PDB file of C-alpha atoms and ligand atoms in Angstrom:
ATOM      1  CA  MET P   1       0.000   0.000   0.000  1.00 95.00           C
ATOM      2  CA  LEU P   2       1.241   3.454  -0.929  1.00 98.00           C
ATOM      3  CA  ILE P   3       0.103   6.514   1.018  1.00 98.00           C
ATOM      4  CA  VAL P   4       1.067   9.949  -0.309  1.00 98.00           C
ATOM      5  CA  LYS P   5      -0.186  12.723   1.959  1.00 98.00           C
ATOM      6  CA  ASP P   6      -0.288  16.402   1.056  1.00 98.00           C
ATOM      7  CA  VAL P   7       3.007  16.314  -0.847  1.00 98.00           C
ATOM      8  CA  LYS P   8       4.308  19.638  -2.133  1.00 98.00           C
ATOM      9  CA  LYS P   9       7.365  20.428  -4.213  1.00 98.00           C
ATOM     10  CA  THR P  10       8.516  23.763  -5.587  1.00 98.00           C
ATOM     11  CA  PHE P  11      11.595  23.996  -7.800  1.00 98.00           C
ATOM     12  CA  PHE P  12      13.767  27.131  -7.541  1.00 97.00           C
ATOM     13  CA  PRO P  13      11.622  28.663  -4.776  1.00 95.00           C
ATOM     14  CA  GLY P  14      11.700  32.420  -4.500  1.00 95.00           C
ATOM     15  CA  SER P  15      13.428  32.888  -7.884  1.00 96.00           C
ATOM     16  CA  VAL P  16      12.058  34.031 -11.222  1.00 96.00           C
ATOM     17  CA  ASN P  17      12.137  30.388 -12.281  1.00 95.00           C
ATOM     18  CA  GLU P  18      10.007  29.262  -9.360  1.00 96.00           C
ATOM     19  CA  LYS P  19       7.857  26.277 -10.355  1.00 96.00           C
ATOM     20  CA  LYS P  20       5.245  24.809  -8.075  1.00 97.00           C
ATOM     21  CA  ALA P  21       5.390  21.281  -9.474  1.00 98.00           C
ATOM     22  CA  LEU P  22       3.334  19.538  -6.767  1.00 98.00           C
ATOM     23  CA  GLN P  23       0.754  21.593  -4.920  1.00 97.00           C
ATOM     24  CA  GLY P  24      -0.602  19.161  -2.349  1.00 97.00           C
ATOM     25  CA  VAL P  25      -0.965  15.638  -3.707  1.00 98.00           C
ATOM     26  CA  ASP P  26      -2.949  13.029  -1.780  1.00 98.00           C
ATOM     27  CA  LEU P  27      -2.967   9.513  -3.161  1.00 98.00           C
ATOM     28  CA  THR P  28      -3.575   6.113  -1.587  1.00 98.00           C
ATOM     29  CA  LEU P  29      -2.953   2.958  -3.582  1.00 98.00           C
ATOM     30  CA  GLU P  30      -4.295  -0.382  -2.408  1.00 97.00           C
ATOM     31  CA  ASP P  31      -2.150  -3.477  -2.899  1.00 97.00           C
ATOM     32  CA  GLY P  32      -2.407  -4.595  -6.505  1.00 97.00           C
ATOM     33  CA  ASP P  33      -3.779  -1.271  -7.784  1.00 97.00           C
ATOM     34  CA  PHE P  34      -2.607  -0.697 -11.364  1.00 98.00           C
ATOM     35  CA  VAL P  35      -3.009   3.034 -11.885  1.00 98.00           C
ATOM     36  CA  THR P  36      -2.495   4.827 -15.175  1.00 98.00           C
ATOM     37  CA  VAL P  37      -1.467   8.485 -14.880  1.00 98.00           C
ATOM     38  CA  ILE P  38      -2.236  11.100 -17.512  1.00 96.00           C
ATOM     39  CA  GLY P  39      -2.016  14.889 -17.709  1.00 94.00           C
ATOM     40  CA  SER P  40      -0.609  17.622 -19.911  1.00 91.00           C
ATOM     41  CA  ASN P  41       3.089  18.476 -20.192  1.00 93.00           C
ATOM     42  CA  GLY P  42       4.377  19.932 -16.954  1.00 95.00           C
ATOM     43  CA  ALA P  43       1.383  18.693 -14.936  1.00 96.00           C
ATOM     44  CA  GLY P  44       3.696  17.147 -12.338  1.00 97.00           C
ATOM     45  CA  LYS P  45       3.430  13.464 -13.282  1.00 98.00           C
ATOM     46  CA  SER P  46       7.161  12.750 -13.375  1.00 97.00           C
ATOM     47  CA  THR P  47       7.711  14.953 -10.335  1.00 98.00           C
ATOM     48  CA  LEU P  48       5.234  12.830  -8.381  1.00 98.00           C
ATOM     49  CA  LEU P  49       7.025   9.608  -9.347  1.00 98.00           C
ATOM     50  CA  ASN P  50      10.410  11.172  -8.634  1.00 97.00           C
ATOM     51  CA  ALA P  51       9.197  12.374  -5.234  1.00 98.00           C
ATOM     52  CA  ILE P  52       8.047   8.843  -4.404  1.00 98.00           C
ATOM     53  CA  ALA P  53      11.360   7.380  -5.621  1.00 96.00           C
ATOM     54  CA  GLY P  54      13.336   9.906  -3.574  1.00 96.00           C
ATOM     55  CA  VAL P  55      15.111  11.688  -6.432  1.00 96.00           C
ATOM     56  CA  PHE P  56      14.787  14.888  -4.357  1.00 97.00           C
ATOM     57  CA  PRO P  57      13.337  15.708  -0.935  1.00 97.00           C
ATOM     58  CA  VAL P  58       9.767  17.028  -0.854  1.00 98.00           C
ATOM     59  CA  ASP P  59       8.964  20.376   0.801  1.00 98.00           C
ATOM     60  CA  GLN P  60       5.970  19.116   2.704  1.00 98.00           C
ATOM     61  CA  GLY P  61       3.895  16.012   3.278  1.00 98.00           C
ATOM     62  CA  SER P  62       4.683  12.349   3.752  1.00 98.00           C
ATOM     63  CA  ILE P  63       5.107   9.165   1.733  1.00 98.00           C
ATOM     64  CA  GLU P  64       4.602   5.701   3.155  1.00 98.00           C
ATOM     65  CA  ILE P  65       5.030   2.293   1.512  1.00 97.00           C
ATOM     66  CA  ASP P  66       3.640  -0.804   3.230  1.00 96.00           C
ATOM     67  CA  GLY P  67       3.752   0.823   6.638  1.00 96.00           C
ATOM     68  CA  VAL P  68       7.249   2.288   6.260  1.00 96.00           C
ATOM     69  CA  ASP P  69       7.589   6.072   6.244  1.00 98.00           C
ATOM     70  CA  ILE P  70      10.054   6.700   3.408  1.00 97.00           C
ATOM     71  CA  THR P  71       9.669  10.497   3.306  1.00 98.00           C
ATOM     72  CA  ASN P  72      13.219  11.092   4.501  1.00 97.00           C
ATOM     73  CA  MET P  73      14.795   7.896   3.230  1.00 97.00           C
ATOM     74  CA  PRO P  74      17.604   8.311   0.675  1.00 96.00           C
ATOM     75  CA  GLU P  75      16.887   7.209  -2.907  1.00 95.00           C
ATOM     76  CA  HIS P  76      19.213   4.174  -2.831  1.00 92.00           C
ATOM     77  CA  GLU P  77      17.445   2.804   0.243  1.00 93.00           C
ATOM     78  CA  ARG P  78      14.021   3.287  -1.342  1.00 94.00           C
ATOM     79  CA  ALA P  79      15.227   1.144  -4.230  1.00 90.00           C
ATOM     80  CA  ARG P  80      14.614  -1.792  -1.874  1.00 90.00           C
ATOM     81  CA  TYR P  81      10.919  -1.103  -2.163  1.00 94.00           C
ATOM     82  CA  ILE P  82      10.566   0.419  -5.602  1.00 96.00           C
ATOM     83  CA  GLY P  83      11.126  -0.832  -9.151  1.00 94.00           C
ATOM     84  CA  ARG P  84      11.389   1.852 -11.848  1.00 95.00           C
ATOM     85  CA  VAL P  85      11.448   2.070 -15.604  1.00 95.00           C
ATOM     86  CA  PHE P  86      12.012   5.415 -17.338  1.00 90.00           C
ATOM     87  CA  GLN P  87      11.298   6.706 -20.824  1.00 89.00           C
ATOM     88  CA  ASP P  88      14.961   6.573 -21.795  1.00 88.00           C
ATOM     89  CA  PRO P  89      16.051   3.001 -22.656  1.00 86.00           C
ATOM     90  CA  MET P  90      19.623   4.032 -21.784  1.00 87.00           C
ATOM     91  CA  LYS P  91      18.710   4.302 -18.125  1.00 87.00           C
ATOM     92  CA  GLY P  92      18.007   1.385 -15.856  1.00 85.00           C
ATOM     93  CA  THR P  93      20.539  -1.083 -17.217  1.00 90.00           C
ATOM     94  CA  ALA P  94      24.335  -1.107 -17.225  1.00 91.00           C
ATOM     95  CA  ALA P  95      25.358  -0.904 -20.898  1.00 92.00           C
ATOM     96  CA  ASN P  96      28.821  -2.377 -20.486  1.00 93.00           C
ATOM     97  CA  MET P  97      27.621  -5.396 -18.556  1.00 94.00           C
ATOM     98  CA  MET P  98      26.184  -8.586 -19.998  1.00 95.00           C
ATOM     99  CA  ILE P  99      22.433  -9.324 -19.883  1.00 95.00           C
ATOM    100  CA  GLU P 100      23.030 -12.083 -17.322  1.00 93.00           C
ATOM    101  CA  GLU P 101      25.190  -9.779 -15.189  1.00 93.00           C
ATOM    102  CA  ASN P 102      22.477  -7.118 -15.198  1.00 94.00           C
ATOM    103  CA  LEU P 103      19.869  -9.679 -14.159  1.00 93.00           C
ATOM    104  CA  ALA P 104      22.147 -11.119 -11.460  1.00 90.00           C
ATOM    105  CA  MET P 105      22.678  -7.596 -10.123  1.00 89.00           C
ATOM    106  CA  ALA P 106      18.919  -6.980 -10.045  1.00 90.00           C
ATOM    107  CA  SER P 107      18.326 -10.268  -8.254  1.00 87.00           C
ATOM    108  CA  ARG P 108      20.432  -9.003  -5.355  1.00 82.00           C
ATOM    109  CA  ARG P 109      18.512  -5.735  -5.033  1.00 75.00           C
ATOM    110  CA  GLY P 110      17.420  -4.962  -1.525  1.00 63.00           C
ATOM    111  CA  ARG P 111      18.388  -8.333  -0.153  1.00 59.00           C
ATOM    112  CA  ARG P 112      21.561  -8.865   1.728  1.00 51.00           C
ATOM    113  CA  LEU P 113      21.909 -12.300   0.214  1.00 50.00           C
ATOM    114  CA  GLY P 114      19.776 -11.824  -2.866  1.00 52.00           C
ATOM    115  CA  LEU P 115      17.558 -14.475  -4.366  1.00 58.00           C
ATOM    116  CA  SER P 116      19.003 -17.828  -3.557  1.00 63.00           C
ATOM    117  CA  TRP P 117      20.180 -20.079  -6.338  1.00 64.00           C
ATOM    118  CA  SER P 118      21.782 -23.363  -5.542  1.00 68.00           C
ATOM    119  CA  SER P 119      24.157 -22.930  -8.463  1.00 79.00           C
ATOM    120  CA  LYS P 120      25.079 -20.648 -11.329  1.00 83.00           C
ATOM    121  CA  PRO P 121      23.624 -23.073 -13.902  1.00 86.00           C
ATOM    122  CA  GLU P 122      20.319 -22.964 -12.007  1.00 86.00           C
ATOM    123  CA  MET P 123      20.370 -19.164 -12.027  1.00 87.00           C
ATOM    124  CA  ASP P 124      21.243 -19.102 -15.732  1.00 89.00           C
ATOM    125  CA  ALA P 125      18.403 -21.499 -16.486  1.00 90.00           C
ATOM    126  CA  ARG P 126      15.912 -19.257 -14.649  1.00 89.00           C
ATOM    127  CA  PHE P 127      17.142 -16.149 -16.469  1.00 92.00           C
ATOM    128  CA  ARG P 128      17.046 -17.940 -19.812  1.00 93.00           C
ATOM    129  CA  GLU P 129      13.431 -18.948 -19.171  1.00 91.00           C
ATOM    130  CA  MET P 130      12.446 -15.374 -18.253  1.00 89.00           C
ATOM    131  CA  LEU P 131      14.130 -14.038 -21.378  1.00 92.00           C
ATOM    132  CA  ARG P 132      12.445 -16.675 -23.545  1.00 91.00           C
ATOM    133  CA  GLU P 133       9.077 -15.471 -22.244  1.00 87.00           C
ATOM    134  CA  LEU P 134       9.879 -11.968 -23.534  1.00 85.00           C
ATOM    135  CA  ASP P 135       9.880 -13.426 -27.027  1.00 85.00           C
ATOM    136  CA  LEU P 136      12.553 -10.998 -28.198  1.00 87.00           C
ATOM    137  CA  GLY P 137      15.213 -13.580 -28.987  1.00 88.00           C
ATOM    138  CA  LEU P 138      17.307 -12.670 -25.962  1.00 93.00           C
ATOM    139  CA  GLU P 139      17.503 -16.116 -24.375  1.00 94.00           C
ATOM    140  CA  ASP P 140      20.471 -17.029 -26.546  1.00 93.00           C
ATOM    141  CA  ARG P 141      22.238 -13.734 -25.956  1.00 94.00           C
ATOM    142  CA  MET P 142      22.720 -13.897 -22.190  1.00 94.00           C
ATOM    143  CA  THR P 143      26.375 -12.923 -22.475  1.00 95.00           C
ATOM    144  CA  ALA P 144      25.771 -10.030 -24.888  1.00 95.00           C
ATOM    145  CA  HIS P 145      26.430  -6.577 -23.506  1.00 95.00           C
ATOM    146  CA  VAL P 146      23.210  -4.684 -22.846  1.00 95.00           C
ATOM    147  CA  GLY P 147      24.607  -1.699 -24.774  1.00 94.00           C
ATOM    148  CA  LEU P 148      24.219  -3.720 -27.981  1.00 94.00           C
ATOM    149  CA  LEU P 149      20.474  -4.230 -27.569  1.00 94.00           C
ATOM    150  CA  SER P 150      17.703  -2.269 -29.275  1.00 92.00           C
ATOM    151  CA  GLY P 151      15.677   0.223 -27.231  1.00 91.00           C
ATOM    152  CA  GLY P 152      12.750  -2.169 -26.933  1.00 90.00           C
ATOM    153  CA  GLN P 153      14.926  -5.097 -25.906  1.00 92.00           C
ATOM    154  CA  ARG P 154      16.568  -2.880 -23.363  1.00 93.00           C
ATOM    155  CA  GLN P 155      13.260  -1.699 -21.896  1.00 92.00           C
ATOM    156  CA  ALA P 156      12.119  -5.307 -21.653  1.00 93.00           C
ATOM    157  CA  VAL P 157      15.288  -6.243 -19.763  1.00 94.00           C
ATOM    158  CA  THR P 158      14.840  -3.175 -17.528  1.00 95.00           C
ATOM    159  CA  LEU P 159      11.285  -4.308 -16.749  1.00 94.00           C
ATOM    160  CA  LEU P 160      12.524  -7.767 -15.843  1.00 93.00           C
ATOM    161  CA  MET P 161      15.178  -6.219 -13.608  1.00 93.00           C
ATOM    162  CA  ALA P 162      12.664  -3.914 -11.929  1.00 93.00           C
ATOM    163  CA  THR P 163      10.386  -6.831 -11.058  1.00 92.00           C
ATOM    164  CA  LEU P 164      12.833  -9.710 -10.537  1.00 90.00           C
ATOM    165  CA  VAL P 165      12.730  -9.124  -6.804  1.00 89.00           C
ATOM    166  CA  ARG P 166       9.067  -8.298  -6.230  1.00 92.00           C
ATOM    167  CA  PRO P 167       8.919  -4.525  -5.681  1.00 94.00           C
ATOM    168  CA  HIS P 168       6.403  -3.101  -3.212  1.00 96.00           C
ATOM    169  CA  LEU P 169       5.720  -0.495  -5.865  1.00 97.00           C
ATOM    170  CA  LEU P 170       6.455  -0.287  -9.598  1.00 97.00           C
ATOM    171  CA  LEU P 171       6.892   3.154 -11.191  1.00 98.00           C
ATOM    172  CA  LEU P 172       6.725   3.451 -14.987  1.00 98.00           C
ATOM    173  CA  ASP P 173       7.337   6.878 -16.525  1.00 97.00           C
ATOM    174  CA  GLU P 174       6.328   6.749 -20.211  1.00 96.00           C
ATOM    175  CA  HIS P 175       8.505   3.674 -20.519  1.00 95.00           C
ATOM    176  CA  THR P 176       7.347   2.896 -24.060  1.00 94.00           C
ATOM    177  CA  ALA P 177       7.287   6.461 -25.426  1.00 93.00           C
ATOM    178  CA  ALA P 178      10.695   6.200 -27.098  1.00 90.00           C
ATOM    179  CA  LEU P 179       9.878   2.933 -28.898  1.00 89.00           C
ATOM    180  CA  ASP P 180       8.338   2.305 -32.313  1.00 90.00           C
ATOM    181  CA  PRO P 181       4.612   1.388 -32.117  1.00 91.00           C
ATOM    182  CA  LYS P 182       5.109  -2.347 -32.619  1.00 89.00           C
ATOM    183  CA  THR P 183       7.858  -2.631 -30.028  1.00 88.00           C
ATOM    184  CA  ALA P 184       5.933  -0.357 -27.653  1.00 91.00           C
ATOM    185  CA  GLU P 185       2.970  -2.726 -27.895  1.00 92.00           C
ATOM    186  CA  LYS P 186       5.195  -5.689 -27.093  1.00 90.00           C
ATOM    187  CA  VAL P 187       6.739  -3.983 -24.066  1.00 91.00           C
ATOM    188  CA  LEU P 188       3.273  -2.886 -22.888  1.00 95.00           C
ATOM    189  CA  GLY P 189       2.082  -6.476 -23.221  1.00 94.00           C
ATOM    190  CA  LEU P 190       5.000  -7.639 -21.127  1.00 92.00           C
ATOM    191  CA  THR P 191       4.263  -4.916 -18.588  1.00 95.00           C
ATOM    192  CA  VAL P 192       0.660  -6.011 -18.175  1.00 95.00           C
ATOM    193  CA  ARG P 193       1.704  -9.656 -17.922  1.00 93.00           C
ATOM    194  CA  LEU P 194       4.227  -8.911 -15.167  1.00 93.00           C
ATOM    195  CA  VAL P 195       1.946  -6.522 -13.272  1.00 96.00           C
ATOM    196  CA  GLU P 196      -1.038  -8.864 -13.388  1.00 93.00           C
ATOM    197  CA  THR P 197       0.836 -12.105 -12.725  1.00 91.00           C
ATOM    198  CA  HIS P 198       2.561 -10.687  -9.657  1.00 92.00           C
ATOM    199  CA  ARG P 199      -0.277  -8.301  -8.717  1.00 95.00           C
ATOM    200  CA  LEU P 200       2.230  -5.448  -8.555  1.00 96.00           C
ATOM    201  CA  THR P 201       1.071  -2.135  -7.155  1.00 98.00           C
ATOM    202  CA  THR P 202       1.864   0.100 -10.121  1.00 98.00           C
ATOM    203  CA  LEU P 203       1.816   3.732 -11.249  1.00 98.00           C
ATOM    204  CA  MET P 204       2.180   4.028 -15.035  1.00 98.00           C
ATOM    205  CA  ILE P 205       2.469   7.440 -16.700  1.00 98.00           C
ATOM    206  CA  THR P 206       1.379   7.537 -20.327  1.00 96.00           C
ATOM    207  CA  HIS P 207       0.582  10.203 -22.890  1.00 93.00           C
ATOM    208  CA  ASN P 208      -1.651   7.805 -24.731  1.00 93.00           C
ATOM    209  CA  MET P 209      -5.256   8.064 -23.531  1.00 93.00           C
ATOM    210  CA  ARG P 210      -6.273   4.795 -25.130  1.00 94.00           C
ATOM    211  CA  ASP P 211      -3.531   3.003 -23.196  1.00 95.00           C
ATOM    212  CA  ALA P 212      -4.573   4.814 -20.025  1.00 96.00           C
ATOM    213  CA  LEU P 213      -8.110   3.457 -20.498  1.00 96.00           C
ATOM    214  CA  ARG P 214      -7.085   0.022 -21.749  1.00 95.00           C
ATOM    215  CA  PHE P 215      -4.775  -0.828 -18.864  1.00 96.00           C
ATOM    216  CA  GLY P 216      -5.099  -0.835 -15.101  1.00 96.00           C
ATOM    217  CA  ASN P 217      -8.019  -0.738 -12.681  1.00 97.00           C
ATOM    218  CA  ARG P 218      -7.731   2.947 -11.909  1.00 98.00           C
ATOM    219  CA  LEU P 219      -6.844   6.169 -13.701  1.00 97.00           C
ATOM    220  CA  ILE P 220      -5.675   9.499 -12.334  1.00 97.00           C
ATOM    221  CA  MET P 221      -5.292  12.749 -14.193  1.00 96.00           C
ATOM    222  CA  MET P 222      -2.952  15.486 -12.995  1.00 96.00           C
ATOM    223  CA  HIS P 223      -3.039  19.157 -13.744  1.00 95.00           C
ATOM    224  CA  ALA P 224      -0.911  21.996 -12.360  1.00 95.00           C
ATOM    225  CA  GLY P 225       0.569  19.851  -9.603  1.00 97.00           C
ATOM    226  CA  ARG P 226      -2.687  18.324  -8.434  1.00 96.00           C
ATOM    227  CA  ILE P 227      -4.738  15.199  -9.021  1.00 96.00           C
ATOM    228  CA  VAL P 228      -7.898  16.460 -10.722  1.00 94.00           C
ATOM    229  CA  VAL P 229      -9.531  13.170 -11.741  1.00 94.00           C
ATOM    230  CA  ASP P 230      -9.444   9.772 -10.015  1.00 95.00           C
ATOM    231  CA  VAL P 231     -11.643   6.997 -11.438  1.00 95.00           C
ATOM    232  CA  ARG P 232     -11.573   3.264 -10.829  1.00 96.00           C
ATOM    233  CA  GLY P 233     -13.302  -0.064 -11.335  1.00 94.00           C
ATOM    234  CA  GLU P 234     -16.496  -0.122 -13.360  1.00 95.00           C
ATOM    235  CA  GLU P 235     -16.491   3.639 -13.762  1.00 95.00           C
ATOM    236  CA  LYS P 236     -13.075   3.471 -15.404  1.00 96.00           C
ATOM    237  CA  LYS P 237     -14.065   0.517 -17.588  1.00 95.00           C
ATOM    238  CA  SER P 238     -16.978   2.445 -19.045  1.00 95.00           C
ATOM    239  CA  LEU P 239     -14.911   5.550 -19.899  1.00 94.00           C
ATOM    240  CA  THR P 240     -14.139   6.460 -23.508  1.00 94.00           C
ATOM    241  CA  VAL P 241     -11.520   8.830 -24.917  1.00 92.00           C
ATOM    242  CA  PRO P 242     -14.170  11.581 -25.451  1.00 93.00           C
ATOM    243  CA  ASP P 243     -15.255  11.137 -21.798  1.00 92.00           C
ATOM    244  CA  LEU P 244     -11.654  11.546 -20.770  1.00 89.00           C
ATOM    245  CA  LEU P 245     -11.265  14.698 -22.860  1.00 88.00           C
ATOM    246  CA  ALA P 246     -14.417  16.114 -21.256  1.00 89.00           C
ATOM    247  CA  LEU P 247     -13.115  15.267 -17.785  1.00 85.00           C
ATOM    248  CA  PHE P 248      -9.841  16.841 -18.711  1.00 81.00           C
ATOM    249  CA  GLU P 249     -11.474  20.066 -19.807  1.00 82.00           C
ATOM    250  CA  LYS P 250     -13.474  20.137 -16.621  1.00 79.00           C
ATOM    251  CA  GLY P 251     -10.431  19.415 -14.456  1.00 71.00           C
ATOM    252  CA  ALA P 252      -7.925  21.522 -16.269  1.00 66.00           C
ATOM    253  CA  GLY P 253      -9.674  23.948 -18.536  1.00 58.00           C
ATOM    254  CA  GLU P 254      -7.126  23.488 -21.272  1.00 52.00           C
ATOM    255  CA  LEU P 255      -5.770  20.767 -23.498  1.00 46.00           C
ATOM    256  CA  SER P 256      -2.313  19.687 -24.392  1.00 48.00           C
ATOM    257  CA  ASP P 257      -1.767  19.146 -28.112  1.00 47.00           C
ATOM    258  CA  GLN P 258       0.211  16.053 -27.405  1.00 46.00           C
ATOM    259  CA  MET P 259      -2.720  14.476 -25.608  1.00 50.00           C
ATOM    260  CA  VAL P 260      -5.179  15.319 -28.316  1.00 48.00           C
ATOM    261  CA  LEU P 261      -2.937  13.822 -30.943  1.00 46.00           C
ATOM    262  CA  SER P 262      -2.141  10.591 -29.135  1.00 48.00           C
TER     263      SER P 262
HETATM  264  N1  LIG Y   1      14.433  18.727 -11.570  1.00 67.92           N
HETATM  265  C1  LIG Y   1      13.711  19.797 -11.884  1.00 67.92           C
HETATM  266  N2  LIG Y   1      14.183  21.047 -11.728  1.00 67.92           N
HETATM  267  C2  LIG Y   1      13.438  22.120 -12.019  1.00 67.92           C
HETATM  268  N3  LIG Y   1      12.184  22.083 -12.484  1.00 67.92           N
HETATM  269  C3  LIG Y   1      11.646  20.871 -12.671  1.00 67.92           C
HETATM  270  C4  LIG Y   1      12.370  19.659 -12.381  1.00 67.92           C
HETATM  271  N4  LIG Y   1      11.565  18.617 -12.658  1.00 67.92           N
HETATM  272  C5  LIG Y   1      10.415  19.124 -13.099  1.00 67.92           C
HETATM  273  N5  LIG Y   1      10.437  20.489 -13.101  1.00 67.92           N
HETATM  274  C6  LIG Y   1       9.333  21.385 -13.484  1.00 67.92           C
HETATM  275  O1  LIG Y   1       8.188  20.984 -12.751  1.00 67.92           O
HETATM  276  C7  LIG Y   1       7.022  21.010 -13.577  1.00 67.92           C
HETATM  277  C8  LIG Y   1       6.411  19.633 -13.623  1.00 67.92           C
HETATM  278  O2  LIG Y   1       7.254  18.817 -14.408  1.00 67.92           O
HETATM  279  P1  LIG Y   1       7.054  17.263 -14.640  1.00 67.92           P
HETATM  280  O3  LIG Y   1       8.287  16.764 -15.277  1.00 67.92           O
HETATM  281  O4  LIG Y   1       6.642  16.617 -13.372  1.00 67.92           O
HETATM  282  O5  LIG Y   1       5.830  17.235 -15.648  1.00 67.92           O
HETATM  283  P2  LIG Y   1       5.160  16.009 -16.393  1.00 67.92           P
HETATM  284  O6  LIG Y   1       3.735  15.977 -16.006  1.00 67.92           O
HETATM  285  O7  LIG Y   1       5.951  14.771 -16.171  1.00 67.92           O
HETATM  286  O8  LIG Y   1       5.250  16.487 -17.913  1.00 67.92           O
HETATM  287  P3  LIG Y   1       5.629  15.692 -19.252  1.00 67.92           P
HETATM  288  O9  LIG Y   1       4.332  15.133 -19.729  1.00 67.92           O
HETATM  289  O10 LIG Y   1       6.138  16.754 -20.151  1.00 67.92           O
HETATM  290  O11 LIG Y   1       6.638  14.651 -18.928  1.00 67.92           O
HETATM  291  C9  LIG Y   1       7.482  21.520 -14.931  1.00 67.92           C
HETATM  292  O12 LIG Y   1       7.233  22.892 -14.985  1.00 67.92           O
HETATM  293  C10 LIG Y   1       8.965  21.239 -14.943  1.00 67.92           C
HETATM  294  O13 LIG Y   1       9.642  22.169 -15.725  1.00 67.92           O
HETATM  295 MG1  LIG Y   2       7.092  13.533 -17.358  1.00 67.92          MG
END
């Protein structure tokens, strides 16, 4: 369970560049909630995920994951609880390490002893199986350096790494936006499979309204540093893109071109 209470964040306070990125965000996620997050450019979506991940301290409010107050916990310690995948395929994996080395590293995340394998062959066999399930032809390239992979392959490996040790929370920030449509669809499919199989509590930012409606059990819309729409369950299922645009106009009073086009 994630509890975000009255979180505020202003960048460059008191200067001409002052930007109130989060203006009091309250959000509670139940275990297994798969929440899609939409909103215009600069609405504060990434800032919210970054605040939860501990990229910077917040000015006010608190953040709790599964009963642990992480508000003042450094980012590297929060990584024990949180899996993340960013828009940029270059982030999240170590380019000059092999696929199997990246996976082995991820399997040790947040555990003093890591996942236990009785032997390296057993570990390799597990990794090979996971990679086979991706259906991207990576199972025979375990010793290839990650830097040689395509963006989509790299995002898929990053997703595996982020979920290898079950995270308490999975944060996805437009993780398919840099991929071609076909690859994006594949990585989205993998995402849904992982999230649903492991019932991962997930926040997924997307600029694509159809994806926001198609995936997850709940949808939130942000505008000017606030959550302006929060729909779930049957109500979410019955929503259409025009409904969403109407809600957006009501909540925000303006539209982002990017959202209209996607
Ligand atoms: N590290 C930072 N330093 C200064 N300003 C920032 C920083 N991160 C975000 N901002 C500002 O905070 C506001 C919210 O940005 P944020 O990145 O959260 O928006 P977003 O909803 O993710 O938008 P997009 O859809 O374009 O990704 C913007 O005005 C942005 O310029
Ligand atoms: Mg963003």
